Tab-separated table of C-alpha atoms in Angstrom:
chain	number	residue	atom	x	y	z
A	1	MET	CA	27.938	-8.111	-17.238
A	2	ASP	CA	24.676	-10.033	-17.014
A	3	ILE	CA	21.320	-8.301	-17.264
A	4	PHE	CA	20.264	-9.780	-13.894
A	5	ASP	CA	23.386	-8.610	-12.026
A	6	LYS	CA	21.418	-5.683	-10.636
A	7	TYR	CA	19.349	-8.120	-8.571
A	8	ALA	CA	22.336	-9.735	-6.838
A	9	THR	CA	21.523	-8.236	-3.426
A	10	VAL	CA	17.856	-9.129	-3.468
A	11	SER	CA	18.601	-12.612	-4.830
A	12	GLY	CA	21.087	-13.163	-2.010
A	13	ARG	CA	18.457	-12.136	0.523
A	14	HIS	CA	15.961	-14.530	-1.055
A	15	ASP	CA	18.527	-17.375	-0.860
A	16	GLU	CA	18.867	-16.696	2.875
A	17	LEU	CA	15.086	-17.018	3.299
A	18	LEU	CA	15.132	-20.394	1.562
A	19	LYS	CA	17.707	-21.707	4.052
A	20	ILE	CA	15.156	-21.210	6.836
A	21	GLY	CA	12.212	-23.004	5.195
A	22	SER	CA	9.536	-22.693	2.489
A	23	ASP	CA	9.670	-19.881	-0.036
A	24	PRO	CA	7.330	-17.241	1.402
A	25	PHE	CA	6.933	-15.704	-2.052
A	26	ALA	CA	5.936	-18.938	-3.767
A	27	VAL	CA	3.221	-20.391	-1.556
A	28	CYS	CA	0.885	-22.592	-3.582
A	29	PHE	CA	-2.672	-23.440	-2.604
A	30	GLU	CA	-2.890	-26.867	-4.195
A	31	GLU	CA	-6.594	-27.088	-3.489
A	32	MET	CA	-9.186	-24.767	-1.946
A	33	TYR	CA	-11.632	-26.412	0.469
A	34	SER	CA	-13.522	-23.198	1.229
A	35	SER	CA	-12.834	-19.471	1.396
A	36	THR	CA	-10.933	-20.037	4.657
A	37	GLU	CA	-9.142	-23.372	4.177
A	38	GLY	CA	-6.857	-24.812	1.533
A	39	ARG	CA	-4.131	-27.390	0.998
A	40	VAL	CA	-0.550	-26.118	1.250
A	41	ASN	CA	2.435	-28.483	0.972
A	42	GLY	CA	-0.070	-31.352	1.188
A	43	ARG	CA	-1.449	-30.062	4.502
A	44	ARG	CA	-4.922	-28.778	5.388
A	45	THR	CA	-4.289	-25.132	6.267
A	46	ILE	CA	-6.398	-22.364	7.802
A	47	LEU	CA	-6.005	-19.224	5.684
A	48	VAL	CA	-5.597	-16.048	7.712
A	49	GLY	CA	-3.932	-13.887	5.081
A	50	THR	CA	-6.161	-13.725	2.006
A	51	ASN	CA	-7.932	-10.331	2.326
A	52	ASN	CA	-11.134	-12.287	1.684
A	53	TYR	CA	-12.925	-10.029	4.156
A	54	MET	CA	-16.496	-10.994	3.301
A	55	GLY	CA	-15.648	-14.655	2.642
A	56	ILE	CA	-17.662	-14.479	-0.547
A	57	THR	CA	-15.437	-16.393	-3.004
A	58	PHE	CA	-17.493	-19.600	-2.733
A	59	ASP	CA	-20.880	-17.919	-2.516
A	60	PRO	CA	-23.306	-20.074	-4.588
A	61	GLU	CA	-25.097	-17.063	-6.107
A	62	CYS	CA	-21.818	-15.442	-7.194
A	63	ILE	CA	-20.603	-18.705	-8.702
A	64	GLU	CA	-23.872	-19.187	-10.546
A	65	ALA	CA	-23.794	-15.631	-11.906
A	66	ALA	CA	-20.218	-16.166	-13.120
A	67	CYS	CA	-21.152	-19.473	-14.814
A	68	ASP	CA	-24.194	-17.924	-16.481
A	69	ALA	CA	-22.109	-15.001	-17.758
A	70	ILE	CA	-19.454	-17.290	-19.221
A	71	LYS	CA	-22.155	-19.229	-21.063
A	72	THR	CA	-23.913	-16.086	-22.275
A	73	PHE	CA	-20.986	-13.776	-23.042
A	74	GLY	CA	-18.023	-16.152	-23.460
A	75	THR	CA	-14.744	-16.588	-21.611
A	76	GLY	CA	-13.221	-13.180	-22.351
A	77	THR	CA	-13.917	-9.882	-24.075
A	78	THR	CA	-10.734	-9.932	-26.193
A	79	GLY	CA	-10.597	-6.180	-26.189
A	80	SER	CA	-10.262	-2.929	-24.325
A	81	ARG	CA	-13.124	-0.806	-23.075
A	82	ILE	CA	-12.584	1.793	-25.801
A	83	ALA	CA	-12.747	-0.795	-28.584
A	84	ASN	CA	-14.765	-4.014	-28.369
A	85	GLY	CA	-14.461	-4.696	-24.615
A	86	THR	CA	-17.517	-2.906	-23.227
A	87	TYR	CA	-20.449	-5.251	-22.581
A	88	GLY	CA	-23.765	-4.509	-20.931
A	89	LEU	CA	-22.337	-6.236	-17.842
A	90	HIS	CA	-19.557	-3.659	-17.465
A	91	GLN	CA	-22.025	-0.803	-17.673
A	92	ALA	CA	-24.399	-2.494	-15.239
A	93	LEU	CA	-21.549	-2.946	-12.751
A	94	GLU	CA	-20.497	0.686	-13.103
A	95	GLU	CA	-24.060	1.791	-12.427
A	96	GLU	CA	-24.313	-0.522	-9.408
A	97	ILE	CA	-21.024	0.769	-7.942
A	98	ALA	CA	-22.003	4.405	-8.484
A	99	ASP	CA	-25.366	3.746	-6.845
A	100	PHE	CA	-23.785	1.912	-3.896
A	101	LEU	CA	-21.224	4.648	-3.311
A	102	GLY	CA	-23.694	7.473	-3.947
A	103	ARG	CA	-21.424	8.867	-6.651
A	104	ARG	CA	-22.326	10.398	-9.976
A	105	SER	CA	-20.116	8.034	-11.946
A	106	ALA	CA	-17.911	4.962	-11.554
A	107	ILE	CA	-15.317	3.477	-13.901
A	108	VAL	CA	-14.314	-0.190	-13.846
A	109	PHE	CA	-10.680	-1.223	-14.321
A	110	SER	CA	-9.266	-4.688	-14.956
A	111	THR	CA	-7.393	-4.992	-11.637
A	112	GLY	CA	-7.191	-3.050	-8.385
A	113	TYR	CA	-3.598	-2.158	-9.211
A	114	GLN	CA	-4.733	-0.690	-12.515
A	115	ALA	CA	-7.551	1.216	-10.805
A	116	ASN	CA	-4.997	3.187	-8.791
A	117	LEU	CA	-2.662	3.448	-11.755
A	118	GLY	CA	-5.472	4.633	-14.035
A	119	MET	CA	-7.003	7.041	-11.551
A	120	LEU	CA	-3.749	8.740	-10.555
A	121	ALA	CA	-2.201	8.801	-14.021
A	122	GLY	CA	-5.496	10.120	-15.383
A	123	LEU	CA	-6.141	12.749	-12.708
A	124	ALA	CA	-2.677	14.284	-12.330
A	125	GLY	CA	-0.447	15.640	-15.059
A	126	PRO	CA	3.096	16.985	-15.357
A	127	LYS	CA	2.141	20.457	-14.089
A	128	ASP	CA	0.375	19.110	-10.994
A	129	THR	CA	1.749	17.998	-7.635
A	130	ILE	CA	0.629	14.843	-5.874
A	131	LEU	CA	0.988	14.791	-2.086
A	132	MET	CA	1.197	11.161	-1.085
A	133	ASP	CA	0.975	9.529	2.337
A	134	SER	CA	4.331	7.831	2.878
A	135	ASP	CA	2.735	4.422	3.637
A	136	SER	CA	0.840	4.292	0.346
A	137	HIS	CA	0.556	1.080	-1.649
A	138	SER	CA	2.961	0.437	-4.538
A	139	SER	CA	0.131	0.868	-7.039
A	140	MET	CA	-0.148	4.484	-5.880
A	141	TYR	CA	3.599	5.037	-6.195
A	142	ASP	CA	3.455	3.585	-9.712
A	143	GLY	CA	0.389	5.648	-10.604
A	144	CYS	CA	2.264	8.764	-9.493
A	145	ARG	CA	5.181	7.891	-11.740
A	146	LEU	CA	2.936	7.270	-14.709
A	147	SER	CA	1.167	10.608	-14.177
A	148	GLY	CA	4.370	12.614	-14.678
A	149	ALA	CA	3.330	14.868	-11.786
A	150	SER	CA	5.717	16.114	-9.108
A	151	VAL	CA	5.350	13.840	-6.108
A	152	VAL	CA	5.894	15.001	-2.545
A	153	ARG	CA	5.518	12.497	0.301
A	154	PHE	CA	4.117	13.500	3.666
A	155	ARG	CA	4.426	11.664	6.978
A	156	HIS	CA	1.996	8.814	7.423
A	157	ASN	CA	-1.428	9.799	8.803
A	158	ASP	CA	-0.111	13.248	9.718
A	159	PRO	CA	-2.456	16.070	8.564
A	160	ALA	CA	-0.197	18.738	10.148
A	161	ASP	CA	2.737	17.472	8.070
A	162	LEU	CA	0.557	17.563	4.936
A	163	ASP	CA	-0.435	21.129	5.791
A	164	ARG	CA	3.222	22.127	6.204
A	165	ARG	CA	4.225	20.615	2.866
A	166	LEU	CA	1.292	22.164	0.995
A	167	THR	CA	2.217	25.541	2.460
A	168	ARG	CA	5.856	25.085	1.482
A	169	LEU	CA	4.887	24.256	-2.112
A	170	GLY	CA	3.250	27.630	-2.567
A	171	ASP	CA	1.388	28.241	-5.809
A	172	ASP	CA	2.918	27.276	-9.135
A	173	GLY	CA	-0.386	27.236	-11.002
A	174	GLY	CA	-0.709	23.446	-10.947
A	175	CYS	CA	-3.367	21.415	-9.121
A	176	ARG	CA	-2.675	19.641	-5.805
A	177	LEU	CA	-3.914	16.083	-5.392
A	178	VAL	CA	-3.688	14.553	-1.917
A	179	ILE	CA	-3.700	10.756	-1.963
A	180	VAL	CA	-4.284	8.483	1.025
A	181	GLU	CA	-5.789	5.092	1.850
A	182	GLY	CA	-8.796	4.312	4.048
A	183	ILE	CA	-7.356	1.278	5.847
A	184	TYR	CA	-3.645	0.717	5.217
A	185	SER	CA	-2.912	-2.743	3.893
A	186	MET	CA	0.184	-3.674	5.875
A	187	LEU	CA	-0.493	-2.398	9.399
A	188	GLY	CA	-4.284	-2.128	9.214
A	189	ASP	CA	-4.400	1.414	10.610
A	190	ARG	CA	-6.910	3.989	9.330
A	191	ALA	CA	-6.488	7.461	7.875
A	192	PRO	CA	-7.783	10.473	9.855
A	193	LEU	CA	-9.835	11.555	6.840
A	194	ARG	CA	-11.774	14.271	8.654
A	195	GLU	CA	-8.531	16.100	9.454
A	196	PHE	CA	-7.160	15.540	5.953
A	197	VAL	CA	-10.369	17.031	4.535
A	198	GLU	CA	-9.838	20.195	6.592
A	199	VAL	CA	-6.295	20.562	5.238
A	200	LYS	CA	-7.247	19.916	1.631
A	201	LYS	CA	-10.086	22.442	1.808
A	202	HIS	CA	-7.776	25.052	3.313
A	203	HIS	CA	-5.338	24.659	0.408
A	204	GLY	CA	-7.899	24.126	-2.359
A	205	ALA	CA	-6.506	20.662	-3.093
A	206	PHE	CA	-8.313	17.574	-4.376
A	207	LEU	CA	-8.523	14.444	-2.209
A	208	PHE	CA	-8.244	10.849	-3.449
A	209	VAL	CA	-8.878	7.906	-1.112
A	210	ASP	CA	-8.080	4.286	-1.910
A	211	GLU	CA	-10.648	2.192	-0.041
A	212	ALA	CA	-9.289	-1.174	-1.259
A	213	HIS	CA	-9.129	-2.657	2.243
A	214	SER	CA	-12.113	-0.776	3.629
A	215	LEU	CA	-14.882	-1.375	1.065
A	216	GLY	CA	-17.428	-3.711	2.647
A	217	VAL	CA	-15.404	-3.665	5.846
A	218	ILE	CA	-16.231	-0.363	7.500
A	219	GLY	CA	-18.928	2.317	7.510
A	220	GLU	CA	-22.623	1.849	8.233
A	221	ASN	CA	-23.220	0.574	4.692
A	222	GLY	CA	-19.715	-0.736	4.070
A	223	ARG	CA	-18.692	2.156	1.839
A	224	GLY	CA	-15.388	2.583	3.652
A	225	VAL	CA	-13.548	4.917	5.990
A	226	ALA	CA	-14.939	8.066	4.324
A	227	GLU	CA	-18.441	6.869	5.200
A	228	GLU	CA	-17.396	5.911	8.731
A	229	GLN	CA	-15.972	9.403	9.300
A	230	GLY	CA	-18.861	11.190	7.585
A	231	VAL	CA	-16.760	12.930	4.924
A	232	GLU	CA	-17.796	11.222	1.680
A	233	ASP	CA	-18.953	14.495	0.109
A	234	GLU	CA	-15.504	16.014	0.714
A	235	VAL	CA	-13.608	13.124	-0.850
A	236	ASP	CA	-13.286	14.055	-4.504
A	237	PHE	CA	-12.216	10.673	-5.829
A	238	VAL	CA	-12.364	7.126	-4.459
A	239	ALA	CA	-10.849	3.921	-5.765
A	240	GLY	CA	-11.153	0.336	-4.697
A	241	THR	CA	-10.752	-3.253	-5.700
A	242	PHE	CA	-12.893	-6.282	-6.503
A	243	SER	CA	-10.262	-8.722	-5.254
A	244	LYS	CA	-10.891	-8.381	-1.528
A	245	SER	CA	-14.421	-7.935	-0.152
A	246	LEU	CA	-15.972	-8.661	-3.544
A	247	GLY	CA	-14.082	-11.905	-4.102
A	248	SER	CA	-13.066	-11.513	-7.748
A	249	ILE	CA	-10.554	-9.382	-9.653
A	250	GLY	CA	-10.762	-5.836	-10.999
A	251	GLY	CA	-11.112	-2.372	-9.534
A	252	TYR	CA	-13.016	0.887	-9.738
A	253	GLY	CA	-12.706	4.612	-9.462
A	254	ALA	CA	-15.661	6.858	-8.658
A	255	SER	CA	-16.443	10.546	-8.306
A	256	ASN	CA	-19.109	13.229	-8.333
A	257	HIS	CA	-16.995	15.452	-10.555
A	258	PRO	CA	-19.048	16.263	-13.688
A	259	LYS	CA	-16.022	15.759	-15.945
A	260	PHE	CA	-14.855	12.503	-14.359
A	261	ASP	CA	-15.687	10.327	-17.380
A	262	VAL	CA	-13.038	12.065	-19.462
A	263	LEU	CA	-10.712	9.472	-17.888
A	264	ARG	CA	-12.277	6.909	-20.205
A	265	PHE	CA	-10.291	8.326	-23.085
A	266	THR	CA	-7.339	9.863	-21.233
A	267	SER	CA	-6.309	7.226	-18.703
A	268	ARG	CA	-3.889	4.792	-20.306
A	269	PRO	CA	-4.350	1.907	-17.811
A	270	TYR	CA	-8.079	2.008	-18.641
A	271	MET	CA	-7.650	2.333	-22.395
A	272	PHE	CA	-4.847	-0.019	-23.251
A	273	THR	CA	-5.746	-3.279	-21.564
A	274	ALA	CA	-8.448	-5.876	-22.057
A	275	SER	CA	-11.594	-5.302	-20.029
A	276	PRO	CA	-12.471	-7.665	-17.150
A	277	SER	CA	-13.889	-10.980	-18.313
A	278	PRO	CA	-17.672	-11.444	-18.210
A	279	SER	CA	-17.534	-14.034	-15.419
A	280	ASN	CA	-15.525	-11.676	-13.183
A	281	VAL	CA	-17.870	-8.781	-13.775
A	282	ALA	CA	-20.963	-10.907	-13.175
A	283	SER	CA	-19.643	-12.299	-9.888
A	284	VAL	CA	-18.712	-8.805	-8.670
A	285	LEU	CA	-22.157	-7.490	-9.570
A	286	THR	CA	-23.758	-10.273	-7.545
A	287	ALA	CA	-21.260	-9.954	-4.682
A	288	LEU	CA	-21.998	-6.248	-4.371
A	289	LYS	CA	-25.735	-6.917	-4.203
A	290	ARG	CA	-25.129	-9.628	-1.574
A	291	LEU	CA	-22.949	-7.314	0.435
A	292	ARG	CA	-25.622	-4.620	0.392
A	293	ALA	CA	-28.328	-7.086	1.396
A	294	GLU	CA	-26.314	-8.772	4.167
A	295	PRO	CA	-24.729	-6.241	6.530
A	296	GLU	CA	-24.404	-9.083	9.055
A	297	ARG	CA	-21.312	-10.243	7.129
A	298	ARG	CA	-19.556	-7.080	8.298
A	299	GLN	CA	-20.590	-7.766	11.902
A	300	ARG	CA	-19.222	-11.320	11.693
A	301	LEU	CA	-15.951	-9.981	10.297
A	302	TRP	CA	-15.533	-7.555	13.214
A	303	ASN	CA	-16.480	-10.232	15.753
A	304	ASN	CA	-13.777	-12.440	14.259
A	305	ALA	CA	-11.276	-9.591	14.282
A	306	ARG	CA	-12.032	-8.960	17.946
A	307	GLN	CA	-11.518	-12.646	18.796
A	308	LEU	CA	-8.151	-12.900	17.037
A	309	TYR	CA	-6.970	-9.510	18.283
A	310	ASP	CA	-7.768	-10.383	21.904
A	311	GLY	CA	-6.197	-13.823	21.564
A	312	LEU	CA	-2.963	-12.563	20.034
A	313	SER	CA	-2.588	-9.604	22.363
A	314	GLY	CA	-3.235	-12.043	25.228
A	315	LEU	CA	-0.196	-14.009	24.038
A	316	GLY	CA	1.860	-10.833	24.346
A	317	PHE	CA	2.363	-9.968	20.666
A	318	GLU	CA	3.047	-6.398	19.654
A	319	ILE	CA	0.142	-5.461	17.347
A	320	CYS	CA	0.771	-2.536	15.006
A	321	ALA	CA	-2.686	-0.902	14.936
A	322	PRO	CA	-5.963	-0.744	16.855
A	323	MET	CA	-8.289	-3.754	16.516
A	324	GLY	CA	-9.486	-4.339	12.948
A	325	PRO	CA	-9.678	-6.961	10.184
A	326	VAL	CA	-5.956	-6.551	9.438
A	327	ILE	CA	-3.821	-7.615	12.394
A	328	ALA	CA	-0.083	-7.157	11.912
A	329	LEU	CA	2.321	-8.538	14.511
A	330	LYS	CA	5.721	-6.951	14.775
A	331	MET	CA	8.600	-9.439	14.839
A	332	PRO	CA	11.994	-8.539	16.317
A	333	ASP	CA	13.966	-9.186	13.106
A	334	GLU	CA	13.782	-10.757	9.641
A	335	ALA	CA	15.194	-14.173	10.623
A	336	THR	CA	12.735	-14.529	13.511
A	337	ALA	CA	9.846	-13.419	11.312
A	338	VAL	CA	10.725	-15.984	8.631
A	339	GLN	CA	11.210	-18.743	11.178
A	340	ALA	CA	7.872	-17.944	12.859
A	341	TRP	CA	6.095	-17.783	9.500
A	342	ASN	CA	7.444	-21.229	8.580
A	343	LEU	CA	6.460	-22.698	11.936
A	344	LEU	CA	2.889	-21.476	11.462
A	345	LEU	CA	2.720	-22.899	7.939
A	346	GLU	CA	4.038	-26.267	9.147
A	347	ASN	CA	1.287	-26.188	11.760
A	348	GLY	CA	-1.426	-25.488	9.196
A	349	VAL	CA	-1.814	-21.721	9.485
A	350	TYR	CA	-1.143	-19.396	6.548
A	351	VAL	CA	-0.483	-15.726	7.296
A	352	ASN	CA	1.391	-13.129	5.236
A	353	LEU	CA	5.075	-12.557	5.806
A	354	ALA	CA	5.809	-8.882	5.149
A	355	LEU	CA	9.353	-7.573	5.039
A	356	PRO	CA	10.997	-4.204	4.283
A	357	PRO	CA	10.960	-2.316	1.981
A	358	GLY	CA	7.394	-3.560	1.531
A	359	THR	CA	6.562	-2.438	5.072
A	360	PRO	CA	6.676	0.916	6.873
A	361	ASN	CA	9.600	1.842	9.118
A	362	GLY	CA	11.616	-1.263	8.272
A	363	ALA	CA	9.214	-3.492	10.234
A	364	CYS	CA	9.181	-7.302	9.841
A	365	LEU	CA	5.590	-8.455	10.140
A	366	LEU	CA	3.368	-11.477	10.402
A	367	ARG	CA	0.204	-10.065	8.880
A	368	CYS	CA	-3.193	-11.643	9.444
A	369	SER	CA	-6.431	-10.697	7.708
A	370	LEU	CA	-9.790	-11.939	8.928
A	371	SER	CA	-12.830	-13.091	7.014
A	372	ALA	CA	-16.522	-13.064	7.862
A	373	ALA	CA	-16.368	-16.751	6.932
A	374	HIS	CA	-13.879	-17.757	9.633
A	375	THR	CA	-15.478	-19.769	12.420
A	376	ALA	CA	-14.781	-19.165	16.102
A	377	GLU	CA	-13.213	-22.651	16.230
A	378	GLN	CA	-10.816	-21.812	13.385
A	379	ILE	CA	-9.724	-18.633	15.124
A	380	ASP	CA	-9.204	-20.504	18.399
A	381	GLN	CA	-6.966	-22.964	16.534
A	382	VAL	CA	-5.019	-20.090	14.951
A	383	ILE	CA	-4.456	-18.462	18.350
A	384	GLU	CA	-3.333	-21.774	19.819
A	385	ARG	CA	-0.824	-22.301	17.001
A	386	PHE	CA	0.494	-18.776	17.415
A	387	GLY	CA	1.392	-19.826	20.955
A	388	ALA	CA	4.397	-21.722	19.570
A	389	VAL	CA	5.638	-18.513	17.918
A	390	THR	CA	6.033	-16.824	21.297
A	391	ALA	CA	8.705	-19.438	22.175
A	392	ILE	CA	10.727	-18.538	19.051
A	393	ILE	CA	10.616	-14.864	19.951
A	394	ALA	CA	11.625	-15.602	23.552
A	395	ASP	CA	14.600	-17.663	22.263
A	396	GLN	CA	15.629	-14.821	19.977
A	397	ARG	CA	15.455	-12.307	22.851
A	398	GLU	CA	17.554	-14.582	25.018
A	399	MET	CA	20.165	-14.898	22.255
A	400	VAL	CA	20.332	-11.116	21.893
A	401	ALA	CA	20.613	-10.709	25.661
A	402	GLN	CA	23.416	-13.273	25.844
A	403	ALA	CA	25.247	-11.665	22.946
A	404	GLY	CA	25.053	-8.362	24.796
A	405	GLU	CA	26.602	-9.742	27.990
B	1	MET	CA	20.788	13.932	-12.421
B	2	ALA	CA	24.087	15.725	-12.288
B	3	ALA	CA	27.255	13.698	-12.281
B	4	CYS	CA	29.222	13.373	-9.050
B	5	GLY	CA	30.415	16.766	-7.939
B	6	THR	CA	33.855	17.668	-6.647
B	7	GLU	CA	35.149	19.734	-3.750
B	8	ALA	CA	35.497	22.606	-6.191
B	9	ASP	CA	31.713	22.662	-6.522
B	10	PHE	CA	31.471	23.838	-2.955
B	11	LEU	CA	33.518	26.881	-3.782
B	12	ASP	CA	31.358	27.801	-6.701
B	13	ALA	CA	30.776	31.541	-6.453
B	14	LYS	CA	27.034	31.172	-6.812
B	15	GLU	CA	26.850	28.907	-3.786
B	16	ILE	CA	28.785	31.207	-1.527
B	17	MET	CA	25.791	33.511	-1.895
B	18	SER	CA	23.670	30.802	-0.341
B	19	PRO	CA	24.839	29.553	3.046
B	20	ASN	CA	22.299	26.724	3.083
B	21	ALA	CA	23.598	25.298	-0.153
B	22	LEU	CA	27.158	25.728	1.076
B	23	ASN	CA	26.394	23.607	4.114
B	24	ALA	CA	24.424	21.018	2.178
B	25	TYR	CA	27.112	18.330	2.314
B	26	ASP	CA	27.629	18.598	6.086
B	27	GLU	CA	23.911	18.763	6.783
B	28	VAL	CA	23.170	15.719	4.635
B	29	LEU	CA	26.023	13.884	6.346
B	30	ALA	CA	24.528	14.685	9.741
B	31	LEU	CA	21.102	13.427	8.648
B	32	LEU	CA	22.697	10.231	7.325
B	33	THR	CA	23.994	9.276	10.783
B	34	ARG	CA	20.732	7.562	11.685
B	35	TYR	CA	20.939	5.490	8.499
B	36	ASN	CA	24.515	4.416	9.191
B	37	PRO	CA	24.383	2.242	12.315
B	38	ASN	CA	27.704	0.567	11.466
B	39	ASN	CA	29.476	3.933	11.264
B	40	ILE	CA	30.826	3.373	7.769
B	41	GLU	CA	33.060	6.235	6.704
B	42	ILE	CA	31.031	8.346	4.278
B	43	SER	CA	32.355	10.289	1.308
B	44	GLY	CA	30.678	11.851	-1.707
B	45	GLU	CA	31.139	8.589	-3.599
B	46	THR	CA	29.450	6.439	-0.943
B	47	ASN	CA	26.546	4.590	-2.549
B	48	LEU	CA	23.330	4.964	-0.552
B	49	ASN	CA	22.021	1.525	-1.455
B	50	SER	CA	25.018	-0.759	-1.847
B	51	ASP	CA	27.305	0.847	0.782
B	52	LEU	CA	24.819	2.097	3.374
B	53	ASN	CA	22.100	-0.466	2.666
B	54	ILE	CA	19.437	2.259	2.436
B	55	ASP	CA	16.457	0.740	0.596
B	56	SER	CA	14.051	2.653	-1.639
B	57	VAL	CA	11.586	3.441	1.148
B	58	SER	CA	14.281	4.524	3.634
B	59	ALA	CA	15.755	6.755	0.949
B	60	MET	CA	12.394	8.509	0.577
B	61	ASP	CA	12.152	8.870	4.365
B	62	LEU	CA	15.588	10.477	4.325
B	63	ILE	CA	14.343	12.875	1.637
B	64	MET	CA	11.488	13.935	3.933
B	65	GLU	CA	13.969	14.713	6.698
B	66	ILE	CA	16.121	16.711	4.291
B	67	GLU	CA	13.050	18.636	3.099
B	68	ASP	CA	12.258	19.632	6.668
B	69	ARG	CA	15.865	20.496	7.524
B	70	PHE	CA	16.239	22.829	4.541
B	71	GLU	CA	12.587	23.957	4.342
B	72	ILE	CA	12.407	22.914	0.700
B	73	ASP	CA	10.476	20.366	-1.287
B	74	ILE	CA	12.261	17.633	-3.190
B	75	PRO	CA	9.734	15.793	-5.375
B	76	ILE	CA	10.628	12.089	-5.310
B	77	ASN	CA	10.453	11.942	-9.095
B	78	LEU	CA	13.569	14.143	-9.063
B	79	VAL	CA	15.601	11.678	-6.998
B	80	SER	CA	15.045	8.414	-8.859
B	81	ASP	CA	18.565	8.609	-10.303
B	82	VAL	CA	20.280	9.438	-7.008
B	83	GLN	CA	22.850	6.815	-6.118
B	84	SER	CA	25.723	8.440	-4.253
B	85	VAL	CA	25.809	10.847	-1.332
B	86	GLN	CA	27.129	13.483	-3.740
B	87	ASP	CA	24.161	12.918	-6.087
B	88	LEU	CA	21.894	13.627	-3.161
B	89	VAL	CA	23.828	16.718	-2.092
B	90	ASP	CA	23.631	18.025	-5.659
B	91	VAL	CA	19.852	17.677	-5.674
B	92	VAL	CA	19.609	19.436	-2.307
B	93	LYS	CA	21.777	22.290	-3.523
B	94	SER	CA	19.750	22.746	-6.680
B	95	ARG	CA	16.475	22.747	-4.736
B	96	VAL	CA	17.807	25.192	-2.146
B	97	GLU	CA	18.843	27.523	-4.939
B	98	ALA	CA	15.508	27.128	-6.696
B	99	ALA	CA	13.557	27.883	-3.504
């Protein structure tokens, strides 16, 4: 027996994908022309799947801050936050995040994945129960596992189902931690946080919200879905990432809980990894200030989302959620999805191909994410190139119809 | 996770006290119908992933349906070792008894 035998099924599925075209899991941007265009397979390509919501990755001030930090503090910290990896920059960023979010304290992690891992593994323990929305990101699933807590899933965006499951659990003396996302990454739908807050209060549970895809994107000040729905004070813990709206890498957790900072010496994903490099931290610090000073970025993002949403729904695509910066199109099956994804790439449009089990309800998706930096002309071109995809879907439907006759 | 059970398990005296646990196998089988579009014949040894092609997320969705059917909770950390239909039935029975 070979150690990789266990991957035979998934390897076989990957081989099938390669027969159709490019490897969707090995796309390489050979060069970046801007935050919205790059070179893929030698071709100039419009990028509509990068989660670069604010389009801030090439911002001159952020770049300058990163360059200055590298010159002043060096290329890396070579250590974890609890040893030699805490610089003034890390503390300044934590203060800036806490101030922006209106929270007592914020903790910076080295990636967004680790932020969820560190928050959940730190907050919940073996005697606690985590109630997790079924569409949660893998980082939340992994954080749950690392916590050692009992984990009960509830139906996606369904406060009544959460209520039922909390009631069924009864009281075993452990704490209940409800975990949801603001905007869900794959479909782009939003959590009904106000209703979840009612349920969590009724049961005396704690509420954690991952605002990875909503920071900068939604809410009057860009603080996320909790701000938009007016329930920030009822959300006990928030987490988010620096690798989307803030254009770098890293993540954060924040809370008003007076004992929150105990995670700094109890949360393993915080303690046992090198801290974010000075250039990353400096660019995030600047990006956050830019984002606060320029709310018009958010307006541009939503204008762009509206343009793409209207264009794609006009072409007849089935869109999985109400209009927003994540626009996921449901494809009839995996082969059609892969074929359509390849056609778009060959025509200079990069979107995300999302397949089960990475998607809810076994859906095969072409997932687009907008940026404030997209131009109206770029979006028009994207819509035009999506036109060719409708023909592939029509062919597939015809084949199915014929097979059924 | 318990090893694969046998028919004799169903006749275990303790389970006869609990009609829900006694019916666990049939109930789980009924809930599996939706996950078995090709109508593969299912036995206790049927592997959820390799025989029925139920991926990790679908398996957790199935768990939610089972929880509602039996009015129990089955924390997903308890089912990471479940491979066969019988493994699943064993977990259901133990949770029904614990409830």
